[in-house]
């Protein structure tokens, strides 16, 4: 193999040297999460994926690193800037999308909803314990009849005295069966409202969905509400209408934009390594033009995704990010990552379908990531609406 010319960056996973654009704090946050992922996630995640189990043993370690609700201020949260939070997601998803999904749902969906729309009492009661990983949250928005159209919500909330009575069901809820607290969205006579439903509330139940080929190391559940009574003090007072849950989703999508770069990096690294070492027709696989073009294409997709993520993070830090900008980045980066993962899987030949290699696990996971938090089509339509002013939904 010819040596890489000295004028080229040494790190193919950071081809434009974006590490140099990060602050010391951002670099430190990334390095500490990377260490956890290398030492504690990667060695065991394959078995969790095969057994369909979530690595709960890692929750205290994630909490100790401050990654739960990392971008929130106060209440025991780390108050990190958006790029630091994004880099946390990137490193976690380099291990497995299940870890990033857990952190997204805990921090960007459940904790964010309470932080942004909750009462002072609700914040003080739940957020410190959620940041410490002692209370696990889930976010119940999607329903069986169609996640892309949440305005068609069928779950109802009816006032009864000083309480609310909830009825309905939710589908595909991350963390559902392991959650102590559910941020649940329901339709009342006054419009869509958010409620905090604690585990064990009579009539509330969660069933784990175990028939998945994707995100197998993440818990996904269906939720059922049968005459569930919650007090008025468990309603999120600041949440009125669908805009509230959609605002939370925008936070989580931001994490995905960075996260999927990590999954793609893991697959690219595997493809680079394999193509350098695999000997076919008397030479390394990487000596073929067709292989180099594919590797170059992976590098291009990852580099473009990294640049998009970093700029999105800087815009968010400046308070100048729009939902359509998040949509474009979620769409682009998920599409790029899944293409890299699928191509890396193919480039590894038969070994590519083995659990010993990471691309197939990431490719399968990314089938969920490209679907949840708004499918690719929904983000294309959101961007189309922003460009034309016409809703085509
Ligand atoms: C592993 C996993 C975890 C999840 N975790 C959560 C969670 O924690 N909380 C939560 O609330 N939800 C969660 N979801 C749900 C997720 O957000 C939804 O699956 C997603 O929004 C899509 O909804 P749907 O599955 O009902 O598909 P549908 O809405 O039925 O969409 C089906 C297809 O139709 C397309 N489509 C829809 N509308 C249009 C249109 N107007 N024009 C053209 N095409 C269209 C879609 O792009 C898609 O391809 C999770 C999903 C998965 C798979």
XYZ file of C-alpha atoms and ligand atoms in Angstrom:
446
model
C 0.000 0.000 0.000
C 1.413 3.418 -0.867
C 1.890 5.749 2.084
C -0.666 8.518 2.575
C 1.013 11.755 1.355
C 1.999 13.949 4.313
C -0.232 16.812 3.175
C -3.365 14.738 3.729
C -5.084 14.569 7.116
C -4.173 11.473 9.088
C -7.706 10.877 10.324
C -9.992 9.665 7.542
C -12.917 9.934 9.985
C -12.326 13.674 10.351
C -11.152 14.541 6.872
C -11.573 18.314 7.177
C -10.042 18.420 10.652
C -13.208 19.607 12.330
C -11.682 18.717 15.702
C -9.631 21.897 15.281
C -12.891 23.896 15.156
C -14.019 22.627 18.551
C -13.478 24.347 21.878
C -11.436 22.638 24.573
C -14.626 21.809 26.442
C -16.216 20.284 23.343
C -13.125 18.152 22.737
C -13.059 17.014 26.368
C -16.738 16.071 26.367
C -16.273 14.093 23.188
C -13.179 12.321 24.510
C -14.807 11.297 27.787
C -17.852 9.815 26.038
C -15.616 8.172 23.409
C -13.718 6.464 26.232
C -16.916 5.119 27.753
C -18.056 3.859 24.352
C -14.727 2.165 23.581
C -14.330 0.570 26.993
C -17.885 -0.161 28.103
C -20.235 -0.123 25.107
C -18.441 -1.681 22.160
C -17.237 -4.842 23.964
C -20.745 -5.903 25.021
C -23.224 -4.289 22.661
C -23.271 -7.148 20.166
C -24.608 -9.540 22.808
C -27.250 -7.024 23.855
C -28.270 -6.618 20.212
C -28.515 -10.392 19.759
C -30.421 -10.906 23.017
C -32.667 -7.884 22.513
C -31.681 -6.343 25.816
C -30.868 -2.771 26.746
C -27.573 -2.328 28.635
C -29.166 -0.890 31.789
C -25.913 -1.364 33.662
C -24.555 1.627 31.741
C -27.180 4.099 32.990
C -25.252 5.146 36.137
C -22.105 5.608 34.071
C -23.939 7.730 31.496
C -25.387 9.797 34.332
C -21.986 10.224 35.972
C -20.648 11.649 32.700
C -23.481 14.180 32.676
C -24.975 13.053 29.365
C -28.598 12.792 30.602
C -30.241 16.126 29.868
C -26.754 17.397 29.011
C -27.913 20.581 27.308
C -30.378 21.632 30.031
C -29.557 24.295 32.620
C -29.929 23.711 36.353
C -31.595 20.821 38.236
C -28.390 18.763 38.228
C -28.003 18.983 34.423
C -24.681 19.749 32.750
C -25.822 22.827 30.760
C -23.540 22.022 27.817
C -23.703 23.865 24.512
C -25.434 22.276 21.483
C -22.225 21.109 19.785
C -21.081 19.328 22.965
C -24.456 17.622 23.198
C -24.229 16.678 19.520
C -20.772 15.177 20.000
C -22.097 13.105 22.917
C -24.734 11.722 20.547
C -22.121 11.089 17.844
C -19.885 9.083 20.151
C -22.764 7.091 21.651
C -24.126 6.194 18.239
C -20.650 5.123 17.114
C -21.258 2.397 19.703
C -24.895 1.717 18.885
C -27.973 3.755 17.982
C -29.718 2.214 21.005
C -27.516 4.147 23.423
C -28.074 7.422 21.595
C -31.804 6.710 21.403
C -31.920 6.172 25.161
C -30.097 9.442 25.804
C -32.224 11.329 23.244
C -35.487 10.145 24.773
C -34.351 10.724 28.329
C -32.829 14.166 27.755
C -34.170 15.762 24.584
C -37.717 14.454 24.801
C -38.737 13.647 28.374
C -36.502 15.980 30.408
C -36.683 18.761 27.829
C -40.507 18.632 27.891
C -40.529 19.010 31.682
C -37.813 21.691 31.631
C -39.516 23.721 28.918
C -43.227 23.174 29.622
C -43.346 21.937 33.218
C -44.148 23.760 36.462
C -41.389 24.630 38.912
C -42.684 21.851 41.146
C -42.492 19.299 38.310
C -38.968 20.395 37.370
C -37.700 20.167 40.930
C -39.416 16.847 41.483
C -38.237 14.972 38.412
C -35.268 16.577 36.658
C -32.499 15.990 39.235
C -33.426 12.314 39.514
C -33.669 11.989 35.741
C -30.234 13.587 35.293
C -28.916 11.063 37.830
C -30.473 8.178 35.895
C -32.680 7.236 38.865
C -35.901 8.038 37.015
C -36.179 6.845 33.409
C -38.453 8.744 31.060
C -40.331 7.966 27.875
C -42.226 10.181 25.445
C -45.592 8.975 24.200
C -46.706 10.773 21.067
C -47.012 8.219 18.225
C -50.208 6.228 17.968
C -51.005 3.039 16.040
C -53.003 4.864 13.355
C -50.049 6.908 12.068
C -47.014 8.654 13.509
C -46.551 11.011 10.563
C -49.869 12.684 11.303
C -49.863 13.377 15.049
C -52.681 15.923 14.618
C -54.942 12.897 14.202
C -54.356 11.956 17.853
C -57.012 9.629 19.276
C -55.812 9.389 22.881
C -58.137 11.500 24.982
C -57.873 13.522 28.183
C -61.105 14.380 29.935
C -61.411 16.621 32.978
C -62.992 15.052 36.062
C -63.025 17.360 39.065
C -59.436 18.353 39.784
C -58.081 15.444 37.747
C -57.788 14.180 34.197
C -58.873 10.810 32.827
C -56.725 9.453 29.996
C -57.767 6.796 27.480
C -56.039 5.453 24.377
C -52.828 3.817 23.227
C -49.363 4.735 21.992
C -47.098 2.779 19.672
C -43.338 2.441 19.165
C -42.385 4.156 22.407
C -38.659 4.041 23.216
C -37.915 3.125 26.868
C -41.666 2.498 27.375
C -41.400 -0.683 29.480
C -38.425 0.491 31.529
C -39.710 4.017 32.113
C -40.686 5.291 35.547
C -42.333 8.338 34.037
C -44.093 8.925 30.737
C -44.534 12.320 29.108
C -47.819 11.531 27.439
C -49.678 13.569 24.861
C -53.467 13.454 24.639
C -56.322 15.386 23.092
C -58.591 17.301 25.433
C -61.534 19.588 24.697
C -59.052 22.468 24.941
C -56.614 20.894 22.450
C -53.539 18.682 22.735
C -51.998 18.659 26.224
C -49.031 16.933 27.883
C -49.288 14.831 31.055
C -46.806 13.175 33.371
C -47.939 9.609 33.976
C -45.999 7.640 36.563
C -45.359 3.926 36.262
C -47.836 1.966 38.359
C -50.705 4.415 37.863
C -53.833 2.190 37.699
C -54.932 1.523 34.099
C -51.531 2.427 32.609
C -49.472 -0.403 31.124
C -46.568 -0.942 28.720
C -45.818 -3.983 26.573
C -42.392 -4.426 25.045
C -42.336 -4.962 21.266
C -39.857 -7.781 20.776
C -40.428 -8.539 17.098
C -37.838 -6.044 15.781
C -34.882 -6.533 13.458
C -33.676 -3.006 14.189
C -32.565 -1.200 17.379
C -32.592 -4.533 19.153
C -30.553 -3.141 22.061
C -33.212 -0.482 22.659
C -36.498 -1.055 24.483
C -39.510 -0.196 22.298
C -43.030 -0.561 23.671
C -46.729 -0.061 23.167
C -48.503 1.911 25.894
C -52.113 1.421 26.955
C -54.278 3.828 28.933
C -57.580 2.630 30.304
C -59.325 5.247 32.487
C -55.980 6.449 33.837
C -56.513 9.218 36.408
C -53.790 11.842 36.802
C -54.066 14.979 38.949
C -54.068 18.446 37.380
C -50.626 19.003 38.943
C -49.304 16.337 36.513
C -50.323 18.329 33.452
C -47.514 20.294 31.805
C -48.855 23.843 32.267
C -46.767 25.392 29.484
C -47.750 22.892 26.786
C -50.695 23.936 24.617
C -51.285 22.332 21.239
C -49.208 20.125 18.976
C -46.418 22.688 18.814
C -45.249 21.575 22.265
C -44.375 17.941 21.408
C -43.058 19.045 17.994
C -40.658 21.442 19.746
C -39.344 18.516 21.808
C -38.904 16.436 18.652
C -36.807 19.186 17.110
C -34.411 18.909 20.068
C -34.087 15.164 19.626
C -33.616 15.449 15.856
C -30.709 17.754 16.461
C -29.004 14.936 18.394
C -29.747 12.495 15.576
C -28.025 14.784 13.060
C -24.776 14.287 14.984
C -25.506 10.761 16.175
C -25.773 9.100 12.787
C -22.359 10.501 11.838
C -20.952 8.253 14.573
C -22.713 5.179 13.174
C -21.407 5.989 9.681
C -17.878 6.512 11.021
C -17.911 3.065 12.643
C -18.972 1.474 9.346
C -16.440 3.456 7.288
C -13.636 2.472 9.657
C -14.614 -1.190 9.274
C -14.713 -0.885 5.459
C -11.331 0.859 5.305
C -9.720 -1.729 7.529
C -11.221 -4.679 5.691
C -10.357 -3.405 2.218
C -6.737 -2.810 3.212
C -6.281 -6.275 4.661
C -8.422 -8.448 2.403
C -6.262 -9.970 -0.396
C -8.091 -10.865 -3.610
C -6.614 -11.527 -7.052
C -3.155 -11.205 -5.486
C -3.561 -7.668 -4.153
C -5.378 -5.807 -1.424
C -9.045 -5.193 -2.112
C -8.326 -1.482 -1.603
C -6.054 -1.495 -4.672
C -9.102 -1.667 -6.957
C -10.435 1.550 -8.436
C -14.018 0.457 -7.860
C -13.312 -0.040 -4.160
C -11.465 3.259 -3.800
C -14.370 5.105 -5.399
C -16.734 3.533 -2.873
C -14.450 4.452 0.031
C -14.094 7.977 -1.318
C -17.863 8.219 -1.542
C -18.240 7.146 2.089
C -15.672 9.751 3.120
C -17.529 12.431 1.121
C -20.874 11.603 2.712
C -19.470 11.560 6.240
C -17.519 14.786 5.750
C -20.538 16.629 4.348
C -22.661 15.333 7.249
C -20.078 16.471 9.793
C -19.963 19.968 8.330
C -23.742 20.190 8.284
C -23.979 19.001 11.893
C -21.337 21.416 13.150
C -22.910 24.418 11.427
C -26.347 23.404 12.692
C -24.850 23.283 16.190
C -23.327 26.741 15.842
C -26.648 28.136 14.551
C -28.456 26.540 17.491
C -25.946 28.018 19.898
C -26.713 31.440 18.407
C -30.469 30.796 18.776
C -30.832 31.070 15.004
C -31.889 27.595 13.901
C -35.193 26.876 12.148
C -37.123 23.579 12.128
C -36.618 23.368 8.340
C -32.840 23.531 8.826
C -33.095 20.668 11.304
C -35.261 18.736 8.819
C -32.729 19.127 6.016
C -29.915 17.918 8.251
C -31.881 14.996 9.713
C -32.833 13.864 6.221
C -29.363 14.319 4.735
C -27.388 12.775 7.567
C -29.659 9.762 8.062
C -29.671 9.074 4.326
C -25.879 9.436 4.145
C -25.330 7.188 7.170
C -27.606 4.409 5.981
C -25.961 4.454 2.551
C -22.500 4.254 4.117
C -23.610 1.422 6.404
C -25.224 -0.583 3.608
C -22.245 -0.122 1.296
C -19.781 -1.046 4.046
C -21.849 -4.166 4.706
C -21.585 -5.126 1.044
C -17.882 -4.309 0.814
C -17.189 -6.824 3.570
C -18.712 -9.618 1.476
C -19.932 -12.619 3.478
C -18.236 -11.262 6.586
C -20.545 -8.279 6.226
C -23.534 -10.304 7.391
C -21.663 -11.591 10.447
C -22.402 -10.258 13.904
C -18.609 -10.066 14.328
C -18.648 -6.990 12.088
C -20.399 -3.719 12.912
C -21.868 -2.480 9.578
C -24.884 -4.774 9.485
C -25.882 -3.869 13.051
C -25.589 -0.162 12.278
C -27.403 -0.557 8.944
C -30.287 -2.332 10.667
C -30.413 0.283 13.427
C -30.420 3.124 10.933
C -33.614 1.722 9.390
C -35.299 2.923 12.586
C -33.369 6.164 12.850
C -34.320 7.211 9.319
C -37.967 6.492 10.245
C -38.433 7.868 13.747
C -38.560 11.525 14.728
C -40.129 12.160 11.323
C -39.584 9.896 8.338
C -37.383 10.983 5.462
C -40.456 11.900 3.397
C -41.912 13.989 6.219
C -38.675 15.988 6.478
C -38.576 16.469 2.706
C -42.143 17.784 2.851
C -41.286 20.046 5.801
C -38.445 21.509 3.777
C -40.683 21.806 0.718
C -43.220 23.723 2.792
C -40.544 26.088 4.074
C -39.273 26.693 0.532
C -42.656 27.240 -1.126
C -44.957 28.329 1.653
C -47.354 25.569 0.566
C -48.105 22.558 2.779
C -48.160 19.351 0.717
C -48.771 17.008 3.656
C -37.618 2.004 16.989
C -38.597 3.135 17.055
C -38.642 3.940 18.191
C -39.578 4.984 18.287
N -39.652 5.743 19.436
C -40.683 6.636 19.586
C -40.884 7.331 20.828
O -40.098 7.194 21.781
N -41.956 8.164 20.956
C -42.851 8.344 19.929
O -43.814 9.088 20.109
N -42.676 7.716 18.728
C -41.628 6.874 18.539
N -41.454 6.203 17.337
C -42.459 6.385 16.285
C -41.952 7.093 15.053
O -41.778 8.451 15.297
C -42.922 6.783 13.921
O -42.720 5.426 13.561
C -42.761 7.678 12.726
O -43.168 8.986 13.022
C -43.556 7.178 11.511
O -44.867 6.911 11.887
P -45.532 5.510 11.464
O -44.615 4.419 11.868
O -46.897 5.465 12.025
O -45.559 5.532 9.904
P -46.690 6.305 8.930
O -46.926 7.630 9.531
O -47.829 5.356 8.848
O -45.928 6.406 7.595
C -45.844 5.316 6.657
C -45.110 5.794 5.402
O -45.873 6.812 4.766
C -45.040 7.927 4.473
N -45.869 9.129 4.489
C -46.584 9.623 5.535
N -47.241 10.736 5.164
C -46.956 10.955 3.843
C -47.341 11.965 2.880
N -48.153 12.974 3.197
N -46.819 11.846 1.634
C -45.999 10.844 1.300
N -45.606 9.876 2.157
C -46.080 9.940 3.425
C -43.982 7.890 5.557
O -42.827 8.619 5.164
C -43.734 6.409 5.683
O -42.834 5.994 4.685
C -40.480 5.205 17.201
C -40.390 4.417 16.065
C -39.472 3.398 15.971
C -39.436 2.546 14.723
